[in-house]
Short mmCIF file of C-alpha atoms in Angstrom, two decimals:
data_model
loop_
_atom_site.label_atom_id
_atom_site.label_comp_id
_atom_site.label_asym_id
_atom_site.label_seq_id
_atom_site.Cartn_x
_atom_site.Cartn_y
_atom_site.Cartn_z
CA UNK W 1442 0.00 0.00 0.00
CA UNK W 1443 1.78 3.09 -1.28
CA UNK W 1444 1.14 6.13 0.80
CA UNK W 1445 0.79 9.25 -1.30
CA UNK W 1446 -1.00 11.47 1.10
CA UNK W 1447 -1.31 11.40 4.79
CA UNK W 1448 -3.70 13.56 6.69
CA UNK W 1449 -3.80 12.97 10.38
CA UNK W 1450 -6.62 14.70 12.14
CA UNK W 1451 -6.20 15.15 15.81
CA UNK W 1452 -8.53 17.73 17.24
CA UNK W 1453 -11.68 16.51 15.53
CA UNK W 1454 -14.05 18.35 17.77
CA UNK W 1455 -12.42 21.70 17.26
CA UNK W 1456 -11.69 21.45 13.57
CA UNK W 1457 -14.81 19.74 12.32
CA UNK W 1458 -16.70 22.72 10.91
CA UNK W 1459 -13.76 24.29 9.15
CA UNK W 1460 -12.67 21.04 7.52
CA UNK W 1461 -16.21 20.08 6.64
CA UNK W 1462 -16.68 23.00 4.33
CA UNK W 1463 -13.13 23.24 3.06
CA UNK W 1464 -13.23 20.71 0.26
CA UNK W 1465 -16.51 21.72 -1.32
CA UNK W 1466 -16.78 25.09 -2.99
CA UNK W 1467 -20.42 24.88 -4.00
CA UNK W 1468 -22.74 26.60 -1.58
CA UNK W 1469 -25.66 24.37 -0.70
CA UNK W 1470 -28.29 24.51 1.95
CA UNK W 1471 -28.01 20.86 2.84
CA UNK W 1472 -25.21 18.69 4.06
CA UNK W 1473 -24.55 14.98 3.70
CA UNK W 1474 -24.56 12.88 6.85
CA UNK W 1475 -23.55 9.29 7.49
CA UNK W 1476 -24.25 7.60 10.80
CA UNK W 1477 -22.13 4.82 12.27
CA UNK W 1478 -23.25 2.64 15.15
CA UNK W 1479 -20.24 1.24 16.94
CA UNK W 1480 -21.60 0.43 20.38
CA UNK W 1481 -21.94 -3.36 20.64
CA UNK W 1482 -25.09 -5.17 21.67
CA UNK W 1483 -27.30 -2.07 21.72
CA UNK W 1484 -29.81 -1.54 18.90
CA UNK W 1485 -30.96 2.06 18.96
CA UNK W 1486 -33.39 4.55 17.48
CA UNK W 1487 -31.89 7.86 16.41
CA UNK W 1488 -33.96 11.05 16.71
CA UNK W 1489 -33.05 14.22 14.86
CA UNK W 1490 -34.77 17.38 16.12
CA UNK W 1491 -37.31 15.22 17.93
CA UNK W 1492 -38.26 13.13 14.90
CA UNK W 1493 -37.25 9.50 14.61
CA UNK W 1494 -34.69 9.35 11.78
CA UNK W 1495 -33.37 5.80 12.19
CA UNK W 1496 -35.36 2.88 13.57
CA UNK W 1497 -33.77 -0.23 15.07
CA UNK W 1498 -30.29 0.88 14.03
CA UNK W 1499 -28.14 -2.23 14.48
CA UNK W 1500 -24.72 -2.16 16.14
CA UNK W 1501 -21.84 -2.66 13.75
CA UNK W 1502 -23.63 -1.00 10.82
CA UNK W 1503 -23.83 2.39 9.16
CA UNK W 1504 -26.57 4.42 7.50
CA UNK W 1505 -26.40 7.09 4.85
CA UNK W 1506 -26.04 9.23 2.96
CA UNK W 1507 -28.74 11.36 4.55
CA UNK W 1508 -29.32 14.88 3.27
CA UNK W 1509 -30.05 17.18 6.17
CA UNK W 1510 -30.67 20.93 6.10
CA UNK W 1511 -27.49 22.72 7.04
CA UNK W 1512 -27.28 24.15 10.51
CA UNK W 1513 -27.61 22.82 14.01
CA UNK W 1514 -29.60 19.68 14.76
CA UNK W 1515 -30.40 18.04 18.05
CA UNK W 1516 -29.46 14.37 17.83
CA UNK W 1517 -30.62 11.91 20.47
CA UNK W 1518 -29.98 8.17 20.66
CA UNK W 1519 -32.54 6.00 22.46
CA UNK W 1520 -32.77 2.26 23.06
CA UNK W 1521 -34.53 0.68 20.09
CA UNK W 1522 -37.54 -0.24 22.20
CA UNK W 1523 -38.15 3.32 23.40
CA UNK W 1524 -41.72 4.48 22.69
CA UNK W 1525 -40.69 7.88 21.40
CA UNK W 1526 -38.05 10.58 21.56
CA UNK W 1527 -39.01 11.77 25.00
CA UNK W 1528 -37.29 11.02 28.25
CA UNK W 1529 -33.62 10.46 28.90
CA UNK W 1530 -31.62 9.41 25.81
CA UNK W 1531 -28.60 7.13 25.95
CA UNK W 1532 -26.61 9.80 24.14
CA UNK W 1533 -27.37 13.23 22.82
CA UNK W 1534 -25.53 15.95 21.03
CA UNK W 1535 -25.99 19.15 19.11
CA UNK W 1536 -24.83 18.40 15.55
CA UNK W 1537 -23.85 21.20 13.18
CA UNK W 1538 -24.32 20.10 9.57
CA UNK W 1539 -22.17 22.30 7.34
CA UNK W 1540 -23.75 23.46 4.07
CA UNK W 1541 -22.36 21.34 1.24
CA UNK W 1542 -20.29 19.40 3.74
CA UNK W 1543 -20.04 15.69 4.35
CA UNK W 1544 -19.85 14.39 7.89
CA UNK W 1545 -20.17 11.20 9.89
CA UNK W 1546 -21.85 11.05 13.24
CA UNK W 1547 -20.52 8.04 15.13
CA UNK W 1548 -21.98 6.47 18.23
CA UNK W 1549 -19.08 4.52 19.68
CA UNK W 1550 -17.08 3.66 22.74
CA UNK W 1551 -14.25 5.81 23.99
CA UNK W 1552 -10.84 4.24 24.55
CA UNK W 1553 -12.00 3.68 28.14
CA UNK W 1554 -15.27 2.03 27.08
CA UNK W 1555 -17.69 4.92 27.65
CA UNK W 1556 -20.41 5.50 25.00
CA UNK W 1557 -19.91 8.68 23.06
CA UNK W 1558 -21.15 10.57 20.01
CA UNK W 1559 -18.36 11.88 17.80
CA UNK W 1560 -18.66 14.01 14.66
CA UNK W 1561 -16.12 13.30 11.95
CA UNK W 1562 -15.54 15.21 8.75
CA UNK W 1563 -15.64 13.01 5.65
CA UNK W 1564 -12.84 13.84 3.22
CA UNK W 1565 -14.39 12.85 -0.14
CA UNK W 1566 -12.71 15.15 -2.67
CA UNK W 1567 -10.97 14.07 -5.85
CA UNK W 1568 -8.19 11.53 -5.76
CA UNK W 1569 -5.53 11.20 -8.48
CA UNK W 1570 -6.43 8.99 -11.46
CA UNK W 1571 -5.97 5.33 -10.62
CA UNK W 1572 -6.09 5.95 -6.90
CA UNK W 1573 -8.57 5.41 -4.08
CA UNK W 1574 -8.73 7.04 -0.68
CA UNK W 1575 -9.02 5.10 2.57
CA UNK W 1576 -9.87 6.82 5.81
CA UNK W 1577 -9.25 4.73 8.91
CA UNK W 1578 -10.90 5.70 12.20
CA UNK W 1579 -10.23 4.40 15.68
CA UNK W 1580 -13.58 4.43 17.51
CA UNK W 1581 -13.06 1.37 19.69
CA UNK W 1582 -12.50 0.76 23.38
CA UNK W 1583 -8.86 -0.10 22.81
CA UNK W 1584 -5.44 1.48 23.14
CA UNK W 1585 -3.49 2.87 20.20
CA UNK W 1586 -3.43 0.69 17.08
CA UNK W 1587 -1.52 0.26 13.86
CA UNK W 1588 -3.37 -0.40 10.62
CA UNK W 1589 -1.75 -3.06 8.46
CA UNK W 1590 -2.00 -3.53 4.71
CA UNK W 1591 -0.62 -6.81 3.43
CA UNK W 1592 0.83 -7.33 6.90
CA UNK W 1593 2.81 -4.07 6.84
CA UNK W 1594 1.89 -1.08 9.02
CA UNK W 1595 0.59 1.84 6.96
CA UNK W 1596 -0.90 3.84 9.82
CA UNK W 1597 0.90 3.88 13.14
CA UNK W 1598 -0.23 4.72 16.62
CA UNK W 1599 -3.79 5.76 15.81
CA UNK W 1600 -5.78 6.59 18.92
CA UNK W 1601 -9.50 6.93 19.68
CA UNK W 1602 -11.28 9.07 18.33
CA UNK W 1603 -8.84 9.98 15.56
CA UNK W 1604 -8.63 9.24 11.86
CA UNK W 1605 -6.04 9.13 9.14
CA UNK W 1606 -6.48 9.33 5.35
CA UNK W 1607 -4.37 7.48 2.79
CA UNK W 1608 -4.40 7.58 -1.00
CA UNK W 1609 -3.51 4.22 -2.49
CA UNK W 1610 -3.60 2.57 -5.92
CA UNK W 1611 -7.09 1.22 -6.62
CA UNK W 1612 -7.41 -2.52 -6.04
CA UNK W 1613 -7.88 -5.04 -3.29
CA UNK W 1614 -5.83 -4.82 -0.13
CA UNK W 1615 -5.65 -7.17 2.82
CA UNK W 1616 -6.28 -4.93 5.82
CA UNK W 1617 -5.91 -5.65 9.52
CA UNK W 1618 -5.71 -3.79 12.81
CA UNK W 1619 -3.10 -4.62 15.45
CA UNK W 1620 -2.03 -3.13 18.76
CA UNK W 1621 0.42 -0.30 18.10
CA UNK W 1622 3.90 -1.61 17.44
CA UNK W 1623 2.72 -5.16 16.72
CA UNK W 1624 1.59 -7.06 13.64
CA UNK W 1625 -0.67 -9.63 15.31
CA UNK W 1626 -4.20 -8.68 14.15
CA UNK W 1627 -6.94 -7.90 16.63
CA UNK W 1628 -9.26 -7.26 13.67
CA UNK W 1629 -8.96 -9.01 10.31
CA UNK W 1630 -7.15 -9.49 8.07
CA UNK W 1631 -9.98 -8.80 5.62
CA UNK W 1632 -9.90 -7.95 1.95
CA UNK W 1633 -10.94 -4.39 1.20
CA UNK W 1634 -11.83 -3.62 -2.41
CA UNK W 1635 -10.90 -0.03 -3.13
CA UNK W 1636 -12.39 1.21 -6.39
CA UNK W 1637 -10.73 4.00 -8.29
CA UNK W 1638 -12.10 7.44 -7.49
CA UNK W 1639 -13.81 6.37 -4.26
CA UNK W 1640 -13.25 7.01 -0.59
CA UNK W 1641 -13.72 4.10 1.80
CA UNK W 1642 -14.27 4.91 5.47
CA UNK W 1643 -13.17 2.14 7.78
CA UNK W 1644 -14.23 2.38 11.42
CA UNK W 1645 -12.76 0.13 14.09
CA UNK W 1646 -15.46 -0.19 16.74
CA UNK W 1647 -16.34 -2.35 19.72
CA UNK W 1648 -14.24 -3.28 22.71
CA UNK W 1649 -10.91 -5.09 22.90
CA UNK W 1650 -11.66 -6.24 26.44
CA UNK W 1651 -15.11 -7.55 25.46
CA UNK W 1652 -13.57 -9.28 22.43
CA UNK W 1653 -16.09 -7.71 20.06
CA UNK W 1654 -13.96 -5.47 17.92
CA UNK W 1655 -15.14 -5.16 14.33
CA UNK W 1656 -14.98 -2.91 11.29
CA UNK W 1657 -17.83 -0.79 9.98
CA UNK W 1658 -17.16 0.32 6.42
CA UNK W 1659 -18.84 2.48 3.84
CA UNK W 1660 -17.73 3.89 0.50
CA UNK W 1661 -18.41 7.23 -1.13
CA UNK W 1662 -17.87 7.75 -4.88
CA UNK W 1663 -17.49 10.79 -7.03
CA UNK W 1664 -13.78 11.43 -6.43
CA UNK W 1665 -12.72 10.53 -9.95
CA UNK W 1666 -10.20 12.64 -11.77
CA UNK W 1667 -8.61 12.41 -15.21
CA UNK W 1668 -5.04 11.28 -15.90
CA UNK W 1669 -2.54 14.11 -16.35
CA UNK W 1670 -1.98 13.30 -19.99
CA UNK W 1671 -1.92 10.74 -22.78
CA UNK W 1672 1.66 10.01 -23.88
CA UNK W 1673 0.73 8.36 -27.17
CA UNK W 1674 3.83 8.78 -29.31
CA UNK W 1675 7.01 6.81 -29.81
CA UNK W 1676 7.58 4.68 -26.70
CA UNK W 1677 11.26 4.27 -27.60
CA UNK W 1678 11.64 8.03 -27.44
CA UNK W 1679 12.03 8.54 -31.18
CA UNK W 1680 9.52 8.59 -34.01
CA UNK W 1681 9.43 6.34 -37.01
CA UNK W 1682 11.76 7.39 -39.84
CA UNK W 1683 10.23 10.23 -41.76
CA UNK W 1684 6.75 10.07 -40.27
CA UNK W 1685 5.20 13.40 -39.21
CA UNK W 1686 8.68 14.86 -38.87
CA UNK W 1687 9.07 14.48 -42.68
CA UNK W 1688 7.60 17.90 -43.30
CA UNK W 1689 10.19 19.36 -41.01
CA UNK W 1690 13.12 17.65 -42.70
CA UNK W 1691 12.16 19.29 -45.98
CA UNK W 1692 12.35 22.78 -44.56
CA UNK W 1693 14.89 25.34 -45.69
CA UNK W 1694 17.84 26.39 -43.60
CA UNK W 1695 15.84 29.33 -42.29
CA UNK W 1696 13.03 26.94 -41.44
CA UNK W 1697 15.45 24.72 -39.54
CA UNK W 1698 16.49 27.69 -37.46
CA UNK W 1699 12.85 28.29 -36.60
CA UNK W 1700 12.50 24.65 -35.69
CA UNK W 1701 15.38 25.04 -33.29
CA UNK W 1702 13.58 27.90 -31.63
CA UNK W 1703 10.36 25.93 -31.43
CA UNK W 1704 12.10 22.96 -29.90
CA UNK W 1705 13.78 25.21 -27.36
CA UNK W 1706 10.37 26.45 -26.36
CA UNK W 1707 9.08 22.94 -26.08
CA UNK W 1708 11.90 21.73 -23.90
CA UNK W 1709 10.33 22.54 -20.52
CA UNK W 1710 7.58 20.03 -21.17
CA UNK W 1711 10.23 17.46 -20.41
CA UNK W 1712 8.25 14.30 -20.94
CA UNK W 1713 6.19 12.59 -23.54
CA UNK D 324 -19.18 21.36 15.46
CA UNK D 325 -20.76 18.84 17.72
CA UNK D 326 -20.69 19.95 21.27
CA UNK D 327 -20.84 16.37 22.42
CA UNK D 328 -22.69 16.15 25.65
CA UNK D 329 -23.21 12.44 26.18
CA UNK D 330 -25.96 11.76 28.61
CA UNK D 331 -25.66 8.02 28.80
CA UNK D 332 -27.59 5.98 31.28
CA UNK D 333 -25.87 2.85 32.40
CA UNK D 334 -25.07 1.71 28.89
CA UNK D 335 -21.46 0.53 29.29
CA UNK D 336 -22.29 -2.09 31.87
CA UNK D 337 -25.25 -3.55 30.02
CA UNK D 338 -23.18 -6.35 28.53
CA UNK D 339 -24.20 -9.96 28.11
CA UNK D 340 -22.54 -12.50 30.36
CA UNK D 341 -22.08 -14.92 27.47
CA UNK D 342 -18.98 -14.47 25.38
CA UNK D 343 -19.69 -12.38 22.32
CA UNK D 344 -19.15 -13.91 18.90
CA UNK D 345 -15.77 -13.72 17.27
CA UNK D 346 -15.00 -10.37 15.69
CA UNK D 347 -16.94 -9.97 12.50
CA UNK D 348 -15.23 -8.11 9.72
CA UNK D 349 -17.79 -6.21 7.74
CA UNK D 350 -15.81 -5.21 4.70
CA UNK D 351 -18.77 -4.80 2.38
CA UNK D 352 -19.62 -1.16 1.71
CA UNK D 353 -23.14 -0.30 2.80
CA UNK D 354 -23.33 2.77 0.61
CA UNK D 355 -22.53 2.42 -3.05
CA UNK D 356 -20.50 5.14 -4.71
CA UNK D 357 -22.77 8.07 -5.40
CA UNK D 358 -21.49 8.39 -8.97
CA UNK D 359 -21.01 4.84 -10.17
CA UNK D 360 -19.98 3.95 -13.68
CA UNK D 361 -23.18 3.44 -15.59
CA UNK D 362 -24.05 -0.12 -16.60
CA UNK D 363 -22.63 -1.00 -19.95
CA UNK D 364 -24.65 -2.02 -22.95
CA UNK D 365 -21.78 -4.35 -23.77
CA UNK D 366 -21.17 -7.01 -21.19
CA UNK D 367 -17.45 -6.63 -20.71
CA UNK D 368 -14.14 -5.19 -21.67
CA UNK D 369 -13.36 -4.26 -25.27
CA UNK D 370 -11.02 -6.61 -27.12
CA UNK D 371 -10.68 -5.04 -30.59
CA UNK D 372 -11.22 -1.75 -32.40
CA UNK D 373 -11.82 -1.43 -36.14
CA UNK D 374 -12.22 1.48 -38.54
CA UNK D 375 -12.27 0.53 -42.20
CA UNK D 376 -11.82 4.12 -43.43
CA UNK D 377 -8.23 4.24 -42.10
CA UNK D 378 -7.40 0.53 -42.11
CA UNK D 379 -7.54 0.30 -38.32
CA UNK D 380 -7.94 -3.22 -36.91
CA UNK D 381 -6.13 -3.63 -33.60
CA UNK D 382 -6.30 -5.54 -30.33
CA UNK D 383 -7.51 -3.59 -27.27
CA UNK D 384 -6.05 -4.17 -23.80
CA UNK D 385 -7.14 -2.60 -20.48
CA UNK D 386 -4.72 0.01 -19.12
CA UNK D 387 -4.54 2.25 -16.06
CA UNK D 388 -2.15 5.01 -15.15
CA UNK D 389 1.63 5.36 -14.95
CA UNK D 390 3.41 6.19 -11.71
CA UNK D 391 3.37 9.86 -12.68
CA UNK D 392 -0.36 9.89 -13.31
CA UNK D 393 -0.44 9.68 -17.11
CA UNK D 394 -2.68 7.26 -18.99
CA UNK D 395 -0.65 4.07 -19.46
CA UNK D 396 -0.56 3.66 -23.24
CA UNK D 397 0.53 0.13 -24.31
CA UNK D 398 4.27 -0.12 -25.10
CA UNK D 399 3.37 -2.28 -28.10
CA UNK D 400 2.39 0.25 -30.76
CA UNK D 401 0.21 -2.35 -32.49
CA UNK D 402 -2.06 -2.46 -29.41
CA UNK D 403 -4.69 -0.01 -28.25
CA UNK D 404 -5.24 0.71 -24.57
CA UNK D 405 -8.69 1.12 -23.05
CA UNK D 406 -8.71 3.30 -19.91
CA UNK D 407 -10.09 0.80 -17.42
CA UNK D 408 -10.84 3.38 -14.70
CA UNK D 409 -13.37 5.02 -17.00
CA UNK D 410 -16.55 3.88 -18.77
CA UNK D 411 -16.68 0.86 -21.04
CA UNK D 412 -17.31 1.47 -24.74
CA UNK D 413 -21.06 1.07 -25.07
CA UNK D 414 -21.76 2.29 -21.54
CA UNK D 415 -24.97 4.22 -21.05
CA UNK D 416 -23.07 7.36 -20.15
CA UNK D 417 -19.59 8.82 -20.02
CA UNK D 418 -16.55 8.87 -22.20
CA UNK D 419 -14.79 5.60 -23.08
CA UNK D 420 -11.16 6.36 -23.92
CA UNK D 421 -8.91 4.34 -26.22
CA UNK D 422 -5.29 5.42 -26.78
CA UNK D 423 -2.41 4.09 -28.84
CA UNK D 424 0.98 5.27 -30.03
CA UNK D 425 1.16 6.87 -33.44
CA UNK D 426 4.49 5.29 -34.34
CA UNK D 427 7.92 4.38 -33.06
CA UNK D 428 11.43 4.23 -34.52
CA UNK D 429 11.91 0.67 -33.29
CA UNK D 430 8.43 -0.76 -33.78
CA UNK D 431 7.33 1.25 -36.82
CA UNK D 432 3.84 2.50 -37.50
CA UNK D 433 1.37 2.34 -34.63
CA UNK D 434 -2.24 1.20 -34.59
CA UNK D 435 -3.42 4.81 -34.59
CA UNK D 436 -0.91 6.03 -37.22
CA UNK D 437 -3.63 7.10 -39.64
CA UNK D 438 -6.15 8.45 -37.14
CA UNK D 439 -5.62 11.99 -38.44
CA UNK D 440 -7.20 10.92 -41.74
CA UNK D 441 -10.52 10.18 -40.03
CA UNK D 442 -13.43 12.45 -40.71
CA UNK D 443 -16.98 13.01 -39.50
CA UNK D 444 -19.28 10.11 -40.32
CA UNK D 445 -16.52 7.48 -40.40
CA UNK D 446 -17.47 4.28 -38.62
CA UNK D 447 -15.55 2.93 -35.61
CA UNK D 448 -16.48 -0.46 -34.23
CA UNK D 449 -15.40 -1.68 -30.80
CA UNK D 450 -15.68 -5.41 -30.22
CA UNK D 451 -16.46 -6.75 -26.77
CA UNK D 452 -17.98 -9.93 -25.37
CA UNK D 453 -21.42 -8.56 -26.26
CA UNK D 454 -20.51 -8.08 -29.93
CA UNK D 455 -19.49 -5.01 -31.90
CA UNK D 456 -20.55 -1.55 -30.78
CA UNK D 457 -20.67 0.82 -33.74
CA UNK D 458 -19.84 4.51 -33.41
CA UNK D 459 -19.69 7.35 -35.92
CA UNK D 460 -17.04 10.04 -35.84
CA UNK D 461 -18.40 13.45 -34.94
CA UNK D 462 -15.20 15.48 -34.78
CA UNK D 463 -11.41 15.17 -35.08
CA UNK D 464 -9.32 17.71 -33.18
CA UNK D 465 -5.68 18.40 -32.41
CA UNK D 466 -4.59 19.99 -29.13
CA UNK D 467 -1.16 21.03 -27.85
CA UNK D 468 -0.45 18.59 -25.02
CA UNK D 469 -0.70 21.32 -22.40
CA UNK D 470 -4.16 22.27 -23.65
CA UNK D 471 -5.84 18.87 -23.93
CA UNK D 472 -9.24 19.02 -22.18
CA UNK D 473 -8.42 15.99 -20.04
CA UNK D 474 -11.28 16.34 -17.57
CA UNK D 475 -13.73 16.34 -20.47
CA UNK D 476 -12.00 13.54 -22.41
CA UNK D 477 -12.19 11.27 -19.38
CA UNK D 478 -15.59 12.40 -18.08
CA UNK D 479 -17.48 9.60 -16.35
CA UNK D 480 -20.92 11.13 -16.82
CA UNK D 481 -22.83 12.81 -19.63
CA UNK D 482 -23.80 11.46 -23.05
CA UNK D 483 -22.11 8.20 -24.10
CA UNK D 484 -19.07 8.76 -26.29
CA UNK D 485 -16.02 6.98 -27.64
CA UNK D 486 -12.75 8.91 -27.67
CA UNK D 487 -9.62 7.80 -29.53
CA UNK D 488 -6.38 9.53 -28.58
CA UNK D 489 -2.95 9.44 -30.17
CA UNK D 490 -0.06 11.83 -30.77
CA UNK D 491 0.35 14.30 -33.59
CA UNK D 492 2.31 17.34 -34.69
CA UNK D 493 6.08 17.78 -34.78
CA UNK D 494 8.33 15.54 -32.72
CA UNK D 495 10.30 17.28 -30.00
CA UNK D 496 13.57 15.34 -29.88
CA UNK D 497 14.53 16.87 -26.52
CA UNK D 498 11.28 15.98 -24.81
CA UNK D 499 11.24 12.74 -26.85
CA UNK D 500 7.61 13.43 -27.47
CA UNK D 501 5.16 14.71 -30.04
CA UNK D 502 3.88 18.20 -29.42
CA UNK D 503 0.18 17.48 -29.81
CA UNK D 504 -2.56 15.02 -29.04
CA UNK D 505 -4.99 14.06 -31.80
CA UNK D 506 -8.45 13.27 -30.49
CA UNK D 507 -11.25 11.55 -32.40
CA UNK D 508 -14.70 12.01 -30.89
CA UNK D 509 -17.32 9.44 -31.88
CA UNK D 510 -20.89 8.78 -30.79
CA UNK D 511 -22.89 5.56 -30.70
CA UNK D 512 -24.37 4.99 -34.16
#
C-alpha cells in the first residue's frame, strides 16, 4: 500500500466545521450525513430534532447518505424499544451540519469504554487517477493501534477518536488492525476492495476487552479525476523514420532555425 | 461542530454474560459510490477496435495510469489501450477512452498512425464480449499537449461517447515526445 498522502486529524471536535466546508466550494443549503453505530449489543433509534430518523439501528452498521438541512440539529440516541423521543436518551448531542459538507456522526465507545457521540468530517474530494482514498478511524474501546496492509503497518499509533487518510492505488488490499507496534491482528485481516475514485471509510469499533472489535465500512464515490496526460507517441523516445517529422526535414535552412527555436520552447515540457 | 454532551444511562455495563461472537469483519460497503460507472450495454471489456476508413484493426487491452499519473498507453504500438478506470465502450453514459501510439522508430507505424485521416461520419467499431458496438465520428481535433481538455476527455458522466487519442504534430527530440494530441470524438451509431 503506497502512501501518497497522509492527513492525520487530531482535534476533531475543534476542527470539524472548518474542515467540513473546506473541500466543497459549491454553496448548498443541505449537508450529507452518514451515521455509524459502533456500540456493541445495543440496537438504537436515532432522533433528529425530535423526529425519529433511524429505527432499530443495528450495532456494527452504518446508515447514509442522509441529506439534512445545514445548521444545528439536536441528535438523540434511544434504546430501540423506546416508545418515542421523549425522556432520557442514551446519548445526545448538538450536531452542526455544514452546508455542502459531508460528515459522519458516530456512536461509539471511547478508549476507556464509555459510550460517546463523535462528529467526523468526511474527506471525499478528488483523488488522483488510478487511486482510491481510505480513511481509517479508531472508535473502539482499545489502546493505540496500527493499521496493516498486506501485513505491513501503513498507519501507526492511531488513537481513539482519531482518523487518518491514505491515498492508495485502486485494487484489493488485505487490511488488519493490530495493537500499536505489533503485527498480530486484533481485527482481520480482511480484503478491502478499493475502487478508483472512491473514498472508503473504515471504522474500528467495539471493545478489545469484550472481544467484540469489528470494522464498519462504507464507501463514497465521485472522487474521480482524469489522468494528467496521454503520452501516445514513440515509446522508444524517437519517431518512425520520416513520419510526421518528414515535413520538417524538408524545410529550408531558415526553417530549420525556426524549428530550433520551437524545440527550445518545447523543452520545458520534459516528458512525452 | 458537535458539542458532544453524552448523557448516557448505564449503557457501558449492560453487557451480556455470554462471550460475544468472534469479531466480524464487515468489509462490504453499505453505501454504493454516489457516482457509479453506468451499466454497460456491452457485457465486458473491449477486445478489438476497427475502422475501415483508415485501415484500423487492432487488439484492445485494459490500461490504467503510470506512476506519474499519465494514462498508461501500451508499449506495443500495435495495441490499443482502453482506460479501465473510465466507462466501457457502449456504456450508457460517459466517455470511453482508447489510446495508442502513433508510431515508433523501433516498432514502426502504430495502430493509430492514420487516425488523423478520419473524418466526421466514419465508422468505428469496438468489439467486446457482447458483440461489436458501432460509433460514428463526430469530430477530429488536435490539441497542444498542455491544452488537452483531459477532464472532459475522461468524463465519467454525460452522453455516451467513444474517444480515440494518439499523438500528432512535430516531434520534440529533446522531450522525446510529439507536441500534440490528436483526439477523435465518436458517438454511438
